[in-house]
mmCIF file of C-alpha atoms in Angstrom:
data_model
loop_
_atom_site.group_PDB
_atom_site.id
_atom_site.type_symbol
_atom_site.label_atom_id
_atom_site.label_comp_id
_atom_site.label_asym_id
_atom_site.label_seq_id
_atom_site.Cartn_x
_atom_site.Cartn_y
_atom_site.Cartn_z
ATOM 1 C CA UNK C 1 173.815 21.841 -99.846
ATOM 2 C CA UNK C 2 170.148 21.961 -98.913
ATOM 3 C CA UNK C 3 167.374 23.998 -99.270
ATOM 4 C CA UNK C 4 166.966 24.537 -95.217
ATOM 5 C CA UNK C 5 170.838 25.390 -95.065
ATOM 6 C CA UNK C 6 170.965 27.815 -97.614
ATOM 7 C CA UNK C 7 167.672 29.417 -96.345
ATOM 8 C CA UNK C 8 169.266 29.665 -92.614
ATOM 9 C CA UNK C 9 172.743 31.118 -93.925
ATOM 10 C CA UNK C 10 170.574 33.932 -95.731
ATOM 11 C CA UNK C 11 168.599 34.683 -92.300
ATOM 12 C CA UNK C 12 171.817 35.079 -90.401
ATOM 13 C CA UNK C 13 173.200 37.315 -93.038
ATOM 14 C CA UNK C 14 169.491 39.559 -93.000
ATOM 15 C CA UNK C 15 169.826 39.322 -89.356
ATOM 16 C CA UNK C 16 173.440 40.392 -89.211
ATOM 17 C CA UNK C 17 172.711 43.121 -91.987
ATOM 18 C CA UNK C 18 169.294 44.611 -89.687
ATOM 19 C CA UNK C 19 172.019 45.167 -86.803
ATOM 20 C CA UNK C 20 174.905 46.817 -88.345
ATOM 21 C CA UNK C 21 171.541 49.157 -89.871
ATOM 22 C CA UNK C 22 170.100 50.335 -86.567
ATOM 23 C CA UNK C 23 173.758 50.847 -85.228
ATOM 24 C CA UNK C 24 174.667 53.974 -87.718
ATOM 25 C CA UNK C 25 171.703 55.470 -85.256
ATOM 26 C CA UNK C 26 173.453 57.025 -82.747
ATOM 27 C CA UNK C 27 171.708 58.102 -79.758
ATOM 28 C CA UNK C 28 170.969 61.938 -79.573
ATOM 29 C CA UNK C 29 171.803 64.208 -76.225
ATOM 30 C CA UNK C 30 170.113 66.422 -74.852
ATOM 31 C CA UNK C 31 167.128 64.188 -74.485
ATOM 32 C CA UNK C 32 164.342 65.762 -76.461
ATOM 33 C CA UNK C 33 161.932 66.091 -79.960
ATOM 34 C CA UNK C 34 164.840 68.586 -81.305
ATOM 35 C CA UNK C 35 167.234 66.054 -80.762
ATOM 36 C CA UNK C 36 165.033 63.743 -82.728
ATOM 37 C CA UNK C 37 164.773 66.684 -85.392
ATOM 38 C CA UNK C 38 167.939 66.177 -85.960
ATOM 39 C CA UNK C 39 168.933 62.510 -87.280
ATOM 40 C CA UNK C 40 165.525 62.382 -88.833
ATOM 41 C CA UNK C 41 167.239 62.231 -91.940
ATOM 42 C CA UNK C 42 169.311 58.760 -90.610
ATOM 43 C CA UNK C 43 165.824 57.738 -89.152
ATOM 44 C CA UNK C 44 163.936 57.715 -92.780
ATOM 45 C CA UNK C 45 166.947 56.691 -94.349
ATOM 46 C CA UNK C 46 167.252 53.770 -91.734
ATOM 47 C CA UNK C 47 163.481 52.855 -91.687
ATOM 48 C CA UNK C 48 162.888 52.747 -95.595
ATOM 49 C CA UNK C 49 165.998 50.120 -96.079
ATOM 50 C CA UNK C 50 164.367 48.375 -92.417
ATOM 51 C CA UNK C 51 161.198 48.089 -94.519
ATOM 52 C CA UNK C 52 162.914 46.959 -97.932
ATOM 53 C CA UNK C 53 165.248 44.495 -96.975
ATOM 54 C CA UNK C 54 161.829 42.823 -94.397
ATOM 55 C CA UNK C 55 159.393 42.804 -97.402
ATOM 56 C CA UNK C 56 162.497 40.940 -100.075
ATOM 57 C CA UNK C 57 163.429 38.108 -97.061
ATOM 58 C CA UNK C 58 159.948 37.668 -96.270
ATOM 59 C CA UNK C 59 159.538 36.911 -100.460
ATOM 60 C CA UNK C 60 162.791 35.456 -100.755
ATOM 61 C CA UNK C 61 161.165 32.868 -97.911
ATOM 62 C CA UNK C 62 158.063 32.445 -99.991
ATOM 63 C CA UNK C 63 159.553 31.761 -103.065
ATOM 64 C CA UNK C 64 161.978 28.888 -100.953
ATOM 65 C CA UNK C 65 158.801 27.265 -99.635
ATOM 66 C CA UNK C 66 157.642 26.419 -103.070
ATOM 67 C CA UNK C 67 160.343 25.327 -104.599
ATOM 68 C CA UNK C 68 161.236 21.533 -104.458
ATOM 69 C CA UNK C 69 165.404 21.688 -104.902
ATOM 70 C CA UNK C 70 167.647 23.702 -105.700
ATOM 71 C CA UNK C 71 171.694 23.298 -107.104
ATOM 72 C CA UNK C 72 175.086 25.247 -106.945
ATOM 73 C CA UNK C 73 173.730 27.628 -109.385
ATOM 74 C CA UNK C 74 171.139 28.510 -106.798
ATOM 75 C CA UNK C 75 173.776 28.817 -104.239
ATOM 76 C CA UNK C 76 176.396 31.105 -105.616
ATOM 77 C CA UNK C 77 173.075 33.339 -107.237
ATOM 78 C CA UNK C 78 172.049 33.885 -103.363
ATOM 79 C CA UNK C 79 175.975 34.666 -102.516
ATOM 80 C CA UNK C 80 175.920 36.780 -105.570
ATOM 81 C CA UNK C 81 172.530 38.733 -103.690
ATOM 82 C CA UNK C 82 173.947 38.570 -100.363
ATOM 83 C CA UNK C 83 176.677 40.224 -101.520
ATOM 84 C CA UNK C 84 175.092 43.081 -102.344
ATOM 85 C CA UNK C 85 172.811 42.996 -99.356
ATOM 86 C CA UNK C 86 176.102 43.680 -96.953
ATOM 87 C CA UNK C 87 176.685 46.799 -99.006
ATOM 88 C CA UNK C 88 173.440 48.386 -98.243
ATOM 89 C CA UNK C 89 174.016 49.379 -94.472
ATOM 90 C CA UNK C 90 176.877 51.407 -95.683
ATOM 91 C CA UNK C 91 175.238 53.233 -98.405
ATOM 92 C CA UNK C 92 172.310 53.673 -96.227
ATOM 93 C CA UNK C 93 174.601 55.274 -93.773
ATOM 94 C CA UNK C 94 176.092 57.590 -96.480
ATOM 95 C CA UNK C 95 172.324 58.948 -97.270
ATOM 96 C CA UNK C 96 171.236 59.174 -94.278
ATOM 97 C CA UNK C 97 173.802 61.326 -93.463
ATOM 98 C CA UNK C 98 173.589 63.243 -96.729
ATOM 99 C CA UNK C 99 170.083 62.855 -98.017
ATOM 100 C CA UNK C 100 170.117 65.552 -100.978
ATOM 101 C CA UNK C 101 173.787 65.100 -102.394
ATOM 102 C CA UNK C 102 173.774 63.357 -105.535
ATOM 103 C CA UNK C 103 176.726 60.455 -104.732
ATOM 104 C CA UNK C 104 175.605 59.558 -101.918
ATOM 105 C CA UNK C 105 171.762 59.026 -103.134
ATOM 106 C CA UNK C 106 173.078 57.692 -106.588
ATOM 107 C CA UNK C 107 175.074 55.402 -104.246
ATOM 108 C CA UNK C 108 172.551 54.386 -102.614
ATOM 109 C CA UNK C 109 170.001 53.438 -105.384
ATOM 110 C CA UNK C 110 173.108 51.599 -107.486
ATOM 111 C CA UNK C 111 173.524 49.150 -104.631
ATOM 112 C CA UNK C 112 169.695 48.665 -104.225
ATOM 113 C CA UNK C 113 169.563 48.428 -108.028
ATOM 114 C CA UNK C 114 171.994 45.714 -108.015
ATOM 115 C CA UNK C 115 170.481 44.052 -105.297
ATOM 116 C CA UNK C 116 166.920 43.817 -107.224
ATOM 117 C CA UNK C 117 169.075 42.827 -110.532
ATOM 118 C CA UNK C 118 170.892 40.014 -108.224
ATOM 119 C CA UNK C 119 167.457 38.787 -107.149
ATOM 120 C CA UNK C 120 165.546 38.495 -110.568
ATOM 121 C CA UNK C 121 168.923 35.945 -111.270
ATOM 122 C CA UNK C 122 168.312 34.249 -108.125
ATOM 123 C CA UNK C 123 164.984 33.580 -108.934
ATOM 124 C CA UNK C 124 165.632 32.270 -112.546
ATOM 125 C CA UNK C 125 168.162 29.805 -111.159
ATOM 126 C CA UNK C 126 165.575 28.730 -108.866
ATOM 127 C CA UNK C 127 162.989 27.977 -112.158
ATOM 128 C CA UNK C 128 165.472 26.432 -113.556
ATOM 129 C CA UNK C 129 166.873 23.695 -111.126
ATOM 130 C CA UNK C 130 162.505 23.003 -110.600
ATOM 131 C CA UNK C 131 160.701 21.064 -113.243
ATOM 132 C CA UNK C 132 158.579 23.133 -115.593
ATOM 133 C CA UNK C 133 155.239 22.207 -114.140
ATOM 134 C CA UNK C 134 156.641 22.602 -110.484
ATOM 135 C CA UNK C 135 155.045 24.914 -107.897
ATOM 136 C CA UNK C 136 157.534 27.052 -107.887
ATOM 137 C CA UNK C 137 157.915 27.944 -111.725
ATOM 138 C CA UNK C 138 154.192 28.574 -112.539
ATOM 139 C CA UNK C 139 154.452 31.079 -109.625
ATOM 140 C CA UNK C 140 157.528 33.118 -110.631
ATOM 141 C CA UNK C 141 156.657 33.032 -114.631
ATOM 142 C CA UNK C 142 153.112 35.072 -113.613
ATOM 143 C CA UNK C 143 155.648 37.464 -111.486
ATOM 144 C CA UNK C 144 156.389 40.924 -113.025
ATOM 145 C CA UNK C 145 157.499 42.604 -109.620
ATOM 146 C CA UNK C 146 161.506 42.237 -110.643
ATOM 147 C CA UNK C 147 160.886 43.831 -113.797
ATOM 148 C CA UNK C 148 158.675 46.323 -112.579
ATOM 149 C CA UNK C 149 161.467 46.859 -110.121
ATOM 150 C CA UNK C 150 164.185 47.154 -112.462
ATOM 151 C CA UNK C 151 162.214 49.826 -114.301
ATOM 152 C CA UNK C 152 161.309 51.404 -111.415
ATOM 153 C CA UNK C 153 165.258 51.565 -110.535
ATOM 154 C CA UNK C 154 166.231 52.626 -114.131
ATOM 155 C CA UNK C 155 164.083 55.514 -113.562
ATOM 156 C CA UNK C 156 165.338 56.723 -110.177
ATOM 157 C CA UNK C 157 169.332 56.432 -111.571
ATOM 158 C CA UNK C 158 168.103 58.835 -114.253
ATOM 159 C CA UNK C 159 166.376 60.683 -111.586
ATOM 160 C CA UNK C 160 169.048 61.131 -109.210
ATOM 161 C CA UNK C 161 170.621 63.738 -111.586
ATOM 162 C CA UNK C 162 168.079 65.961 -111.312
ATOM 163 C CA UNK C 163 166.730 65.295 -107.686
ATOM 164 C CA UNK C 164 169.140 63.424 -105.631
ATOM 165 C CA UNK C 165 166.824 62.970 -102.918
ATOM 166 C CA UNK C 166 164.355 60.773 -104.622
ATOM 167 C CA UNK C 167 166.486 57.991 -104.764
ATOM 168 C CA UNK C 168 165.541 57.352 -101.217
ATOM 169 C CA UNK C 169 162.187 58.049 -101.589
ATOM 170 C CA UNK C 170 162.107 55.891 -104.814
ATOM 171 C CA UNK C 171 163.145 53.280 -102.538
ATOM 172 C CA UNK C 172 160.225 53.396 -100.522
ATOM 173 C CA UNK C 173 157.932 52.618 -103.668
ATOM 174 C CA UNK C 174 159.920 49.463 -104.720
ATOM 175 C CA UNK C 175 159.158 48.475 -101.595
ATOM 176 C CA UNK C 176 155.443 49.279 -101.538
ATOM 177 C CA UNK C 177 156.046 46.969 -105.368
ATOM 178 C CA UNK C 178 156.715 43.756 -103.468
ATOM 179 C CA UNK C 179 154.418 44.125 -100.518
ATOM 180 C CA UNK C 180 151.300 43.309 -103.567
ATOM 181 C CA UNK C 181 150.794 40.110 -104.164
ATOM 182 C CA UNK C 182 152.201 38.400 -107.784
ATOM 183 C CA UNK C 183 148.539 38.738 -108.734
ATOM 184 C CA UNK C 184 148.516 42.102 -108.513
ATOM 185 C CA UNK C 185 151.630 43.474 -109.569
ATOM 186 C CA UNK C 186 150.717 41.508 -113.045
ATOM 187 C CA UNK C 187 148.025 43.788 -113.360
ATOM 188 C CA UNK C 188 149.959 46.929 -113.200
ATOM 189 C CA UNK C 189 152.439 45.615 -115.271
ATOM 190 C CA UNK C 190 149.673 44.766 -118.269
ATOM 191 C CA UNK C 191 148.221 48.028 -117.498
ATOM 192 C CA UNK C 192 151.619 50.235 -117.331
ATOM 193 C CA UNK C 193 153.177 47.508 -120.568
ATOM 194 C CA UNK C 194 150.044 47.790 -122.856
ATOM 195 C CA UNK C 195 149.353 44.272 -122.750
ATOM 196 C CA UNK C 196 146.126 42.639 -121.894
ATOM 197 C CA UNK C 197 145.641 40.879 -118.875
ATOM 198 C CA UNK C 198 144.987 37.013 -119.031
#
């Protein structure tokens, strides 16, 4: 399979994913702000997934521009993400409908959680079907953002048991994670890690 397939099977599933989202939002009657009042809840829930799932498939493109190949191992890692992408519109759903009951928000970050987890192995198959001095690797060794993610992620499972509602709020900073650039989010990871920055 090639690089260009792959890449346009993953945009049909984000695309796919982005509509079954927006179509939990159902329409409000009487016309009117208090209408709107009243699936804010599905609104923020809807718009912080919107934002998370755009900032990883605009990275998930980057990282697919630099690298030169890629194998089966590549492949069935991005099924193995995409898997867990379908899952989010119905967890989404779930907490937008009930934003401070715990199962639905520990729901909610698990799938996200896994989704980040399925990602970091996504990008390590990609290093590894690239040469060492490749583009691609240099790039993604220097990039902290999945672990910083994961951590981030670890903390908002714990979290969830004593605030459900920040899981989707926590959300919302993961995705404020991967809108720095690699550069960046090495900083904060020295700084945050204890180690000094080279």
């Amino acid at each position: 399979m090639t690089k260009s397939r792959l890449e346009a099977f993953t945009d049909g599933v984000v695309a796919i994913v982005l509509t079954v989202l927006v179509l939990d939002i159902k329409i409000p009657d009487p016309p009117g702000f208090q209408s709107l009042w009243g699936i804010r809840n599905t609104l923020l829930a809807y718009g912080i997934s919107f934002i998370f799932v755009g900032v990883i498939w605009v990275n998930y493109h980057r990282v697919f521009q630099m690298a030169d190949k890629i194998n089966y191992r590549v492949v069935w890692a991005n099924i193995f993400w995409l898997f867990w992408l379908t899952l989010c519109p119905s967890v989404t759903s779930w907490v937008g409908r009930n934003p401070t009951e715990f199962w639905p928000e520990l729901s909610y970050v698990l799938v996200y959680t896994m989704w980040s987890f399925s990602f970091s192995i996504l990008m390590k198959q990609v290093m590894r079907a690239n040469k060492p001095d490749s583009h691609v690797v240099k790039t993604l060794t220097k990039d902290h953002r999945s672990f910083l993610s994961m951590f981030i992620n670890i903390c908002l499972i714990v979290g969830v048991f004593f605030i459900p509602m920040i899981g989707l709020l926590g959300r919302f900073l993961v995705s404020g994670l991967w809108l720095l650039s690699y550069r960046k989010a090495d900083e904060y990871y020295h700084i945050f890690f204890s180690r000094k920055v080279e």
